[in-house]
Coordinates of C-alpha atoms in Angstrom, one line a residue:
Chain A
M5 CA -0.2 24.9 -16.0
N6 CA -3.4 22.6 -15.9
I7 CA -3.5 20.5 -13.1
Y8 CA -5.7 17.8 -12.5
V9 CA -6.4 15.9 -9.2
L10 CA -7.9 12.4 -8.8
L11 CA -10.0 11.9 -5.5
K12 CA -12.0 9.9 -3.6
R13 CA -14.9 10.1 -1.5
T14 CA -14.1 7.5 1.7
F15 CA -15.1 6.4 4.7
D16 CA -13.8 8.5 7.9
T17 CA -10.9 7.2 10.0
E18 CA -12.7 7.3 12.8
E19 CA -15.3 5.5 11.6
K20 CA -15.6 1.6 12.8
I21 CA -16.3 -0.9 10.2
T22 CA -19.7 -2.7 10.9
L23 CA -22.0 -5.0 8.5
S24 CA -25.4 -5.1 7.0
G25 CA -26.6 -7.1 4.4
G26 CA -23.3 -8.4 4.2
K27 CA -22.3 -4.8 3.0
I28 CA -20.3 -1.6 4.5
N29 CA -23.1 -0.3 6.8
E30 CA -22.8 3.5 5.1
D31 CA -25.6 4.4 7.9
G32 CA -24.5 7.7 9.9
A33 CA -21.2 7.5 8.4
E34 CA -18.9 10.0 8.5
F35 CA -17.4 10.8 4.9
I36 CA -13.8 12.4 4.2
I37 CA -12.2 13.3 1.3
N38 CA -9.8 9.7 1.2
P39 CA -6.3 11.2 3.4
Y40 CA -3.9 10.6 0.9
D41 CA -6.0 12.7 -2.0
E42 CA -6.2 15.4 0.6
Y43 CA -2.0 15.9 0.5
A44 CA -2.6 15.8 -3.5
V45 CA -5.1 18.3 -3.6
E46 CA -3.2 20.7 -1.2
E47 CA -0.1 19.7 -3.6
A48 CA -1.7 21.2 -6.5
I49 CA -2.7 24.1 -4.8
Q50 CA 0.7 24.9 -4.2
V51 CA 2.0 24.4 -7.4
R52 CA -0.5 26.7 -9.2
D53 CA 0.1 28.9 -6.6
A54 CA 3.6 29.1 -7.5
S55 CA 3.4 28.3 -11.4
G56 CA 0.0 29.3 -12.0
G57 CA -2.8 27.6 -14.0
E58 CA -5.8 25.9 -13.2
V59 CA -6.5 23.1 -10.5
T60 CA -9.2 20.9 -11.5
V61 CA -10.9 17.6 -8.8
V62 CA -12.0 14.7 -10.7
T63 CA -14.0 11.9 -8.7
V64 CA -16.1 8.9 -9.8
G65 CA -18.6 8.5 -8.2
G66 CA -22.3 8.8 -6.9
E67 CA -24.2 12.4 -6.2
E68 CA -22.8 12.3 -2.4
A69 CA -19.1 13.0 -3.5
E70 CA -20.6 16.6 -4.3
K71 CA -19.4 17.5 -0.8
Q72 CA -15.9 16.0 -0.6
L73 CA -15.7 18.2 -4.0
R74 CA -17.1 21.4 -3.0
T75 CA -14.4 21.0 0.1
A76 CA -11.5 20.5 -2.4
L77 CA -13.3 24.1 -4.0
A78 CA -12.9 25.3 -0.4
M79 CA -9.6 24.4 -0.2
G80 CA -8.6 26.6 -3.2
A81 CA -9.0 24.6 -6.3
D82 CA -10.8 26.0 -9.4
K83 CA -13.2 23.4 -10.9
A84 CA -14.5 20.2 -10.3
I85 CA -16.1 17.4 -12.0
L86 CA -18.1 14.7 -10.6
I87 CA -18.2 12.0 -13.1
N88 CA -21.5 10.0 -11.9
I89 CA -21.9 6.6 -12.4
E90 CA -24.5 5.8 -9.9
D91 CA -27.1 4.5 -12.7
D92 CA -24.4 3.1 -14.8
V93 CA -22.1 1.0 -13.1
E94 CA -23.3 -1.1 -10.1
N95 CA -20.3 -3.1 -9.1
G96 CA -16.8 -1.2 -10.5
D97 CA -13.1 -2.1 -9.7
Q98 CA -10.0 0.1 -10.1
F99 CA -10.0 -0.9 -13.9
T100 CA -13.3 0.4 -14.4
T101 CA -12.7 3.6 -12.4
A102 CA -9.3 4.1 -14.0
K103 CA -10.9 3.6 -17.6
I104 CA -13.2 6.0 -16.8
L105 CA -11.0 8.8 -15.7
A106 CA -8.7 8.0 -18.7
E107 CA -11.5 8.5 -21.1
Y108 CA -12.3 11.9 -19.5
L109 CA -8.5 13.2 -19.3
K110 CA -7.2 12.0 -22.8
D111 CA -8.4 15.2 -24.5
K112 CA -7.8 17.5 -21.6
N113 CA -3.8 17.8 -22.2
P114 CA -2.8 17.7 -18.7
D115 CA 0.0 18.9 -17.5
L116 CA 0.2 17.4 -14.1
I117 CA -2.1 15.1 -12.6
L118 CA -2.2 14.0 -8.5
A119 CA -3.5 11.5 -6.7
G120 CA -3.3 9.4 -3.6
N121 CA -1.1 6.7 -3.4
V122 CA -3.6 4.5 -1.9
A123 CA -7.7 5.2 -1.1
I124 CA -7.9 4.3 2.5
D125 CA -11.1 1.9 1.9
G126 CA -10.6 0.0 -0.8
G127 CA -6.8 0.4 -0.1
S128 CA -5.7 -1.4 -3.8
G129 CA -3.2 1.8 -5.2
Q130 CA -4.5 0.7 -8.6
V131 CA -6.2 3.5 -10.0
G132 CA -3.3 6.1 -10.3
P133 CA -0.7 4.5 -12.2
R134 CA -3.3 2.8 -14.3
V135 CA -4.6 6.3 -15.6
A136 CA -1.0 7.3 -16.6
E137 CA -0.3 4.3 -18.5
Q138 CA -3.5 4.5 -20.5
L139 CA -2.8 8.0 -20.9
N140 CA 0.9 7.0 -22.0
I141 CA 2.4 9.7 -19.3
P142 CA 5.3 8.8 -17.0
Y143 CA 4.2 8.2 -13.2
I144 CA 5.9 8.2 -10.0
T145 CA 4.4 6.6 -7.2
T146 CA 4.1 7.5 -2.9
I147 CA 5.9 11.0 -3.1
T148 CA 7.2 13.1 -0.2
K149 CA 8.6 16.1 -2.5
L150 CA 7.5 17.6 -5.7
T151 CA 10.0 20.3 -7.3
I152 CA 8.6 22.1 -10.9
D153 CA 11.1 24.3 -12.9
G154 CA 9.6 24.8 -16.3
Q155 CA 9.1 21.4 -17.9
N156 CA 11.6 19.4 -15.4
V157 CA 10.5 18.3 -12.5
S158 CA 12.2 16.7 -9.5
V159 CA 10.5 14.7 -7.1
V160 CA 11.7 12.7 -4.2
R161 CA 9.7 9.6 -3.4
D162 CA 9.5 6.8 -0.5
V163 CA 10.4 3.8 -1.0
E164 CA 9.6 1.4 1.9
G165 CA 11.4 3.9 4.0
D166 CA 13.8 5.2 1.7
S167 CA 14.1 8.3 -0.2
E168 CA 14.8 8.0 -4.1
T169 CA 15.5 11.3 -6.0
I170 CA 14.0 11.7 -9.4
E171 CA 14.1 13.1 -12.4
T172 CA 11.7 13.2 -15.1
S173 CA 9.4 16.1 -17.1
L174 CA 5.6 17.0 -17.9
P175 CA 3.5 15.7 -18.6
L176 CA 3.3 13.4 -15.1
L177 CA 1.1 12.1 -13.3
V178 CA 2.1 11.5 -9.3
T179 CA 0.4 9.8 -6.7
A180 CA 1.1 11.5 -2.7
Q181 CA 2.4 9.5 0.1
Q182 CA 2.2 11.3 3.9
G183 CA 4.7 13.8 4.6
L184 CA 4.4 15.7 1.0
N185 CA 2.8 18.5 2.9
D186 CA 0.5 19.4 5.5
P187 CA -3.1 20.2 4.1
R188 CA -5.0 23.6 4.7
Y189 CA -8.5 23.6 6.2
P190 CA -10.8 25.5 4.2
S191 CA -11.3 28.6 5.2
L192 CA -14.5 30.4 5.7
P193 CA -14.1 32.7 2.8
G194 CA -12.6 29.5 1.0
I195 CA -16.1 27.6 1.5
M196 CA -18.1 30.9 0.2
K197 CA -16.3 30.7 -2.6
A198 CA -16.6 27.3 -3.5
K199 CA -20.5 27.4 -3.3
K200 CA -20.2 29.7 -6.6
K201 CA -17.0 27.8 -8.5
P202 CA -18.0 25.6 -11.1
L203 CA -18.9 21.6 -10.3
E204 CA -19.8 19.9 -13.5
E205 CA -21.6 16.9 -13.5
L206 CA -20.9 14.0 -16.3
E207 CA -22.0 10.3 -16.9
L208 CA -20.6 7.5 -18.9
D209 CA -22.5 8.5 -21.9
D210 CA -20.7 12.2 -22.2
L211 CA -17.5 10.2 -22.3
D212 CA -19.0 7.8 -24.8
L213 CA -18.2 5.0 -23.1
E214 CA -20.7 2.1 -22.9
E215 CA -21.6 0.2 -19.3
E216 CA -19.6 -3.4 -21.5
D217 CA -16.8 -0.7 -21.6
V218 CA -15.9 0.1 -18.5
E219 CA -17.4 -3.3 -16.9
A220 CA -15.1 -4.8 -13.5
K221 CA -12.5 -7.4 -14.3
T222 CA -13.0 -8.6 -10.9
K223 CA -16.1 -8.8 -8.5
T224 CA -16.3 -9.2 -4.3
I225 CA -18.4 -12.2 -3.1
E226 CA -18.2 -11.7 0.4
I227 CA -17.3 -9.3 3.1
F228 CA -16.5 -10.1 6.3
L229 CA -15.1 -8.3 9.5
P230 CA -11.6 -9.7 11.2
P231 CA -12.8 -12.3 14.4
K232 CA -12.9 -10.1 17.4
K233 CA -9.8 -9.8 19.5
E234 CA -10.6 -11.3 23.0
A235 CA -9.1 -8.6 26.1
G236 CA -5.7 -10.3 26.9
K237 CA -3.7 -10.9 29.9
I238 CA -2.4 -7.8 32.0
L239 CA 0.6 -9.1 34.3
Q240 CA 1.0 -7.9 37.3
G241 CA 3.3 -8.0 40.1
D242 CA 7.1 -6.5 40.6
L243 CA 8.0 -4.9 36.9
S244 CA 11.3 -7.2 36.4
D245 CA 8.9 -10.1 37.8
Q246 CA 6.5 -8.9 34.6
V247 CA 9.3 -8.6 32.5
K248 CA 10.3 -12.0 33.0
E249 CA 6.6 -13.5 32.6
L250 CA 6.0 -11.7 29.4
A251 CA 9.2 -13.2 28.1
G252 CA 8.8 -16.8 29.2
L253 CA 4.9 -16.4 27.6
L254 CA 5.9 -15.3 24.2
R255 CA 8.5 -18.2 23.8
S256 CA 6.2 -20.8 25.6
E257 CA 3.0 -19.9 25.1
A258 CA 2.7 -17.5 22.2
K259 CA 5.6 -18.7 20.6
V260 CA 7.0 -15.9 18.5
I261 CA 10.1 -15.4 20.3
Chain B
M11 CA -8.4 -25.5 -15.0
S12 CA -4.1 -25.4 -15.3
R13 CA -2.8 -22.2 -15.8
K14 CA 0.5 -21.1 -16.8
V15 CA 1.6 -18.7 -14.1
L16 CA 4.7 -15.7 -13.8
V17 CA 6.4 -15.0 -10.6
L18 CA 8.5 -11.8 -10.2
G19 CA 11.4 -12.6 -8.3
E20 CA 12.1 -8.9 -6.5
V21 CA 15.7 -8.0 -5.6
R22 CA 16.7 -6.2 -2.5
D23 CA 20.3 -5.5 -1.2
G24 CA 21.4 -8.2 -3.9
S25 CA 19.3 -10.7 -3.0
L26 CA 15.6 -12.3 -3.5
R27 CA 13.2 -11.3 -1.2
N28 CA 11.3 -13.8 0.8
V29 CA 7.9 -12.3 -0.5
S30 CA 9.0 -13.5 -3.6
F31 CA 9.3 -17.4 -2.4
E32 CA 5.7 -16.8 -1.0
A33 CA 4.6 -15.2 -4.6
I34 CA 5.8 -19.3 -5.8
A35 CA 3.7 -20.5 -3.1
A36 CA 0.8 -18.6 -4.1
A37 CA 1.4 -19.0 -8.1
K38 CA 1.5 -23.1 -7.4
T39 CA -2.0 -22.6 -5.7
I40 CA -3.2 -20.5 -9.1
S41 CA -1.5 -22.9 -11.5
E42 CA -3.7 -25.8 -10.5
G43 CA -1.0 -28.0 -11.6
G44 CA -0.1 -26.0 -14.2
E45 CA 3.4 -24.4 -14.5
V46 CA 5.3 -21.8 -12.3
V47 CA 7.3 -19.4 -14.2
G48 CA 9.8 -17.4 -12.4
V49 CA 11.0 -14.2 -13.8
A50 CA 14.3 -12.3 -12.9
L51 CA 14.9 -9.1 -14.1
G52 CA 18.4 -6.9 -13.4
S53 CA 21.6 -5.7 -14.7
D54 CA 23.0 -9.3 -13.2
V55 CA 20.6 -11.8 -12.5
S56 CA 23.3 -14.6 -12.0
G57 CA 22.1 -16.7 -9.1
F58 CA 18.4 -15.9 -8.5
G59 CA 16.8 -18.5 -11.1
E60 CA 18.5 -21.1 -9.4
S61 CA 16.9 -19.7 -6.0
L62 CA 13.4 -19.4 -7.5
I63 CA 13.5 -23.0 -8.9
Q64 CA 14.9 -24.2 -5.1
Y65 CA 11.4 -22.4 -3.6
G66 CA 9.0 -24.2 -6.2
A67 CA 9.3 -22.4 -10.2
D68 CA 9.2 -25.0 -12.6
R69 CA 12.0 -22.8 -14.8
V70 CA 13.0 -19.4 -14.7
V71 CA 13.1 -16.4 -17.4
T72 CA 15.7 -14.0 -17.0
V73 CA 16.1 -10.2 -18.8
A74 CA 19.7 -8.9 -18.1
H75 CA 19.9 -5.1 -19.0
P76 CA 21.7 -2.4 -18.0
S77 CA 18.6 -0.3 -17.7
L78 CA 17.0 -2.6 -15.1
A79 CA 20.2 -2.1 -12.3
Q80 CA 17.5 -0.4 -10.3
Y81 CA 14.0 -0.2 -10.6
T82 CA 11.9 2.2 -12.6
S83 CA 8.5 1.9 -14.0
D84 CA 9.6 2.5 -17.1
G85 CA 12.2 -0.3 -17.5
F86 CA 10.8 -3.1 -15.7
S87 CA 7.3 -2.7 -17.4
Q88 CA 9.2 -2.8 -20.6
A89 CA 11.4 -6.1 -19.2
L90 CA 8.1 -7.7 -17.9
L91 CA 5.7 -6.9 -20.8
G92 CA 8.4 -8.3 -23.1
V93 CA 8.4 -11.8 -20.9
I94 CA 4.4 -11.9 -21.0
D95 CA 4.4 -11.6 -24.7
S96 CA 7.1 -14.6 -25.2
E97 CA 5.3 -16.7 -22.3
K98 CA 1.4 -15.6 -22.8
P99 CA 1.0 -16.6 -19.1
E100 CA -2.6 -16.9 -17.5
G101 CA -1.8 -15.7 -14.3
I102 CA 0.7 -13.2 -12.8
V103 CA 2.2 -13.0 -8.9
L104 CA 4.2 -10.2 -7.8
G105 CA 4.7 -9.0 -3.6
H106 CA 2.7 -6.2 -2.6
T107 CA 5.8 -4.2 -1.9
A108 CA 6.4 -0.8 -3.3
L109 CA 7.9 -2.5 -6.4
G110 CA 5.0 -4.5 -6.8
K111 CA 2.7 -1.6 -6.1
D112 CA 4.5 0.6 -8.2
L113 CA 4.7 -1.9 -11.3
A114 CA 1.2 -4.2 -11.2
P115 CA -1.5 -1.7 -11.7
R116 CA 1.0 -0.5 -14.8
I117 CA 1.3 -3.9 -16.3
A118 CA -3.0 -4.3 -15.6
G119 CA -3.7 -1.4 -17.2
K120 CA -1.4 -2.2 -20.1
L121 CA -3.0 -5.4 -20.4
D122 CA -6.3 -4.3 -19.9
S123 CA -7.0 -6.9 -16.9
G124 CA -8.1 -6.9 -13.6
L125 CA -5.2 -6.9 -10.7
V126 CA -6.5 -8.1 -6.9
S127 CA -4.4 -6.1 -5.0
D128 CA -2.9 -7.0 -1.3
V129 CA -4.1 -10.7 -1.0
T130 CA -3.8 -12.2 2.3
S131 CA -4.7 -15.8 1.6
L132 CA -6.1 -17.8 -1.5
E133 CA -8.2 -20.6 -1.7
E134 CA -9.4 -22.6 -4.7
T135 CA -13.2 -23.3 -4.0
G136 CA -15.9 -24.6 -6.3
G137 CA -13.7 -23.7 -9.7
N138 CA -13.0 -20.4 -8.1
L139 CA -10.2 -19.3 -7.1
V140 CA -10.6 -17.0 -4.1
F141 CA -8.4 -14.5 -2.9
T142 CA -9.1 -12.7 0.6
R143 CA -7.9 -9.3 1.2
P144 CA -8.1 -6.4 3.9
I145 CA -10.4 -3.6 3.0
Y146 CA -10.5 -0.1 5.3
S147 CA -6.9 -1.1 6.0
G148 CA -7.8 -4.3 7.9
K149 CA -10.8 -3.4 9.6
A150 CA -12.6 -5.4 7.3
F151 CA -11.9 -8.2 4.8
E152 CA -13.0 -9.0 1.4
K153 CA -13.2 -12.0 -0.9
K154 CA -12.8 -11.5 -4.7
I155 CA -12.7 -13.6 -7.4
I156 CA -11.8 -12.6 -11.2
T157 CA -14.5 -12.3 -13.5
D158 CA -12.6 -12.2 -16.9
G159 CA -9.2 -13.0 -18.0
L160 CA -5.7 -13.3 -17.2
V161 CA -5.3 -13.8 -12.8
F162 CA -3.1 -11.3 -11.8
V163 CA -2.5 -10.1 -8.1
T164 CA -0.3 -9.1 -5.7
I165 CA 0.4 -10.6 -2.3
R166 CA 1.5 -8.7 1.2
P167 CA 4.5 -10.2 2.7
N168 CA 4.2 -12.7 5.7
N169 CA 0.9 -13.9 5.3
I170 CA 1.4 -16.9 2.4
D171 CA 3.6 -19.5 3.8
A172 CA 6.6 -20.1 1.2
L173 CA 7.5 -23.7 0.3
E174 CA 10.2 -25.5 1.6
K175 CA 13.7 -24.5 0.0
D176 CA 14.5 -27.9 -2.0
G177 CA 18.4 -27.4 -2.5
G178 CA 18.6 -30.5 -5.8
R179 CA 15.5 -29.4 -7.6
T180 CA 16.8 -28.0 -10.7
G181 CA 14.7 -26.4 -13.6
D182 CA 15.6 -24.9 -17.0
I183 CA 16.4 -20.8 -16.9
S184 CA 16.8 -18.8 -19.8
S185 CA 17.3 -15.5 -20.8
L186 CA 15.0 -13.6 -23.2
D187 CA 16.1 -10.4 -25.3
V188 CA 14.3 -7.3 -24.5
D189 CA 14.8 -3.7 -25.9
I190 CA 14.8 -1.2 -23.2
K191 CA 14.8 2.1 -24.0
D192 CA 13.0 5.7 -23.5
L193 CA 13.3 5.9 -19.5
R194 CA 11.4 9.0 -18.7
T195 CA 12.6 8.6 -15.5
I196 CA 16.0 9.0 -13.9
I197 CA 16.4 7.8 -10.5
K198 CA 19.5 10.1 -9.3
D199 CA 20.1 9.7 -5.9
V200 CA 18.8 7.1 -3.1
V201 CA 19.2 8.2 0.7
R202 CA 18.3 5.2 3.1
K203 CA 16.4 5.7 6.2
A204 CA 15.0 2.5 6.9
S205 CA 17.9 1.0 6.5
E206 CA 19.3 -0.5 9.8
G207 CA 18.2 -3.7 8.9
V208 CA 14.4 -5.0 8.5
D209 CA 11.8 -3.4 6.6
L210 CA 8.6 -2.6 8.3
S211 CA 6.3 -5.0 5.9
E212 CA 8.0 -8.1 6.0
A213 CA 9.7 -8.1 9.9
K214 CA 8.4 -10.8 12.1
V215 CA 8.6 -8.8 15.1
I216 CA 7.6 -5.0 15.4
I217 CA 8.5 -2.2 18.0
A218 CA 6.1 0.4 17.7
G219 CA 6.4 3.7 19.7
G220 CA 3.7 6.4 20.5
R221 CA 3.7 9.7 22.0
G222 CA 5.1 8.3 25.0
V223 CA 8.1 8.0 23.6
K224 CA 8.6 11.8 24.4
S225 CA 11.1 12.6 22.0
E226 CA 13.7 11.1 19.1
E227 CA 16.0 9.8 21.7
G228 CA 12.9 7.9 23.1
F229 CA 13.4 5.4 20.2
E230 CA 16.7 4.7 21.0
P231 CA 15.7 1.9 23.6
L232 CA 12.9 0.4 20.9
K233 CA 15.9 0.0 18.5
E234 CA 17.8 -1.7 20.7
L235 CA 15.1 -4.2 21.9
A236 CA 14.4 -4.6 17.8
D237 CA 18.1 -5.6 17.6
V238 CA 18.2 -8.2 20.1
L239 CA 14.4 -9.5 18.4
G240 CA 15.9 -9.1 14.5
G241 CA 12.9 -6.4 14.1
A242 CA 12.0 -3.4 13.1
V243 CA 10.7 -0.1 14.5
G244 CA 7.6 1.5 13.7
A245 CA 5.6 4.4 14.8
S246 CA 2.3 5.5 15.6
R247 CA 1.0 9.1 14.0
G248 CA 1.3 10.9 17.0
A249 CA 4.9 10.3 17.4
C250 CA 5.2 11.3 13.6
D251 CA 3.0 14.0 14.3
A252 CA 5.5 15.3 16.6
D253 CA 8.7 14.7 14.9
Y254 CA 10.1 12.3 16.8
C255 CA 10.3 9.8 14.1
D256 CA 9.9 10.0 10.1
Y257 CA 6.9 8.8 8.2
S258 CA 7.7 6.1 7.0
L259 CA 7.8 4.5 9.9
Q260 CA 4.0 5.1 10.5
I261 CA 1.6 2.3 11.0
G262 CA -1.9 3.1 11.1
Q263 CA -5.0 3.8 8.6
T264 CA -2.7 6.4 6.8
G265 CA 0.7 4.7 7.1
K266 CA 1.3 0.7 6.7
V267 CA -0.5 -2.0 7.5
V268 CA 1.5 -4.5 8.9
T269 CA 0.9 -8.3 10.2
P270 CA 4.3 -9.4 11.8
D271 CA 4.4 -12.3 14.4
L272 CA 5.0 -9.6 17.6
Y273 CA 4.0 -6.2 17.7
I274 CA 5.3 -4.4 21.0
A275 CA 3.4 -0.9 21.1
C276 CA 5.4 1.0 23.6
G277 CA 3.4 4.1 25.0
I278 CA 0.8 4.1 22.0
S279 CA -2.5 5.0 23.5
G280 CA -4.1 2.8 20.7
A281 CA -6.4 5.2 18.4
I282 CA -8.9 3.2 15.9
Q283 CA -6.6 4.5 12.9
H284 CA -3.3 3.2 14.8
L285 CA -5.4 -0.2 15.8
A286 CA -6.4 -0.5 12.2
G287 CA -2.7 -0.7 10.7
M288 CA -1.6 -3.6 13.1
S289 CA -4.7 -5.6 15.1
N290 CA -3.8 -8.4 12.6
S291 CA -0.9 -9.2 14.2
K292 CA -0.3 -12.8 15.7
V293 CA 0.4 -11.9 19.0
I294 CA 0.5 -7.8 20.4
V295 CA 2.1 -6.8 23.5
A296 CA 0.8 -3.3 24.8
I297 CA 3.4 -1.1 27.5
N298 CA 1.6 1.9 28.6
K299 CA 1.4 3.9 32.1
D300 CA -2.2 4.5 31.1
P301 CA -3.9 1.2 32.3
E302 CA -7.3 2.5 30.3
A303 CA -5.5 3.0 27.2
N304 CA -7.4 1.4 24.2
I305 CA -4.4 -0.4 23.3
F306 CA -4.9 -3.0 25.7
K307 CA -8.2 -4.2 24.2
V308 CA -6.8 -5.2 21.0
A309 CA -3.3 -7.0 23.4
D310 CA -2.5 -10.4 24.0
Y311 CA -0.2 -9.3 27.0
G312 CA 0.0 -6.0 28.6
I313 CA 2.3 -4.4 30.8
V314 CA 1.0 -1.3 33.1
G315 CA 4.3 0.7 33.3
D316 CA 6.6 3.0 32.2
L317 CA 8.2 2.2 29.1
F318 CA 11.8 3.5 30.0
E319 CA 11.8 1.3 32.8
V320 CA 10.2 -2.1 31.1
V321 CA 11.4 -1.9 27.3
P322 CA 15.7 -1.9 28.9
L323 CA 14.3 -4.8 31.4
L324 CA 12.7 -6.7 28.3
T325 CA 15.9 -6.1 26.0
E326 CA 18.3 -7.5 29.0
E327 CA 15.5 -10.3 29.1
F328 CA 15.3 -11.3 25.9
R329 CA 19.3 -10.7 25.3
K330 CA 19.8 -13.5 28.1
L331 CA 16.8 -16.1 26.7
K332 CA 19.1 -15.7 23.6
V333 CA 22.0 -16.6 24.9
G334 CA 20.3 -19.1 26.6
S335 CA 19.1 -20.8 23.5
N336 CA 22.1 -20.5 21.4

């Protein structure tokens, strides 16, 4: 089976966000594989181990994303593709990323494409469905279970807490929701092997794309931090009095009850 | 510049979701004096058109088709693209719900358009429509403009006020025939887990439990409190990882990002990832045994104590208040 994983390098969830010069300050920040994409990598490896084939992880980004691709290779992916847009695209958006990925994938005949359902930085959740649409294959978002039998696929999907069981067939794109699996940690031999696994770097030119073809449709004009929350009021006294006071405050002061 | 803006009315459990009325309000701003056209899709769409108009749509287009009884991306995208093709709108607004998140990117992909997802506020300034949305799960926000073509956005529930319902408002409701075929995904079964009432993303009140809840049964007092307040129950990652509850309840940087009017955190220490998912709630109450717990730093009100003592007392107190106010 020809399996692709769409992967994004993101800020570690532990990181505090600060601004410098109106942009997110990346100095000294730790970066990770987007946690939802990690589920996608794990699932891809499990599908390959069960059905055979090859797992290719693809990212659109800059040079630094090589580290996260190597991590995916160390987990067990077979190949990695870094589509490096550093020199060509200054301010891409989801249209940009999806267009590039679809252009790369269009002649690869993927049977299965996996992605995270959302990236924890931009948080738009657009790229997976956009890529599927451009490749004209079906997609299912926020999946928590994937079962493949030949060409037939059964998927359980999380819909705001409800579970939908969906039947479809390959080729297919799915986006991973939490609960799909427990991503493995790369083993030491895995990390050693990953160093020798193929990691190919491409640029827009290699995909016959011009900068205009992928020009963003939206633009960020400002980034700001939410107002700092003042520490609130810790209630004192007898527990039952505290509870009474709280209920009163919520009603009369905060007016939310 | 006035625009014609489509709003998809989303139906859950047989009625239109509140976020669709909020979307009409957003569409009014985007239309800048143009027309707001509600869209209702389903196997039976009777009644929805009137509601959309009462909440501010100027007119409504419906597509009724047996294949639209349940949401599938293939069915709904064909229906909505049919309406788009016939109406040629300059703007589209959907709720940033499971349906909106699934459908909007596909429509944007098909139309080669931009899409601003998860918008929490919008304004018209200096001739630009400016959309504000959270990034890094609410640790920061960005303001975006659309530089090319269609003004296409999804809005986060509970953040943009719907217009006042006007029962006397009328408008044209027309139906459109759209050919819907080749559904490539088939829904075999739906298990309702969230069920017991209110969806987390739309809940005005959320009672969330963390590791301090200690067990699956430990969530029971939280559920009772949620019932009394008409709220929903959520959880921290710690509680989900410990199998006290389903991952669908998880609030945080992975999981749901919520902004209810009232968030009561019970036995949640307040890891940065959890705070990212809830710290933009309007009012936060923390209940925790540990006075040093991080959660108190973002809480408006805190009670240092055992949640198993505090929560039932609180439930009792609210019950009394409710009776008093009736």
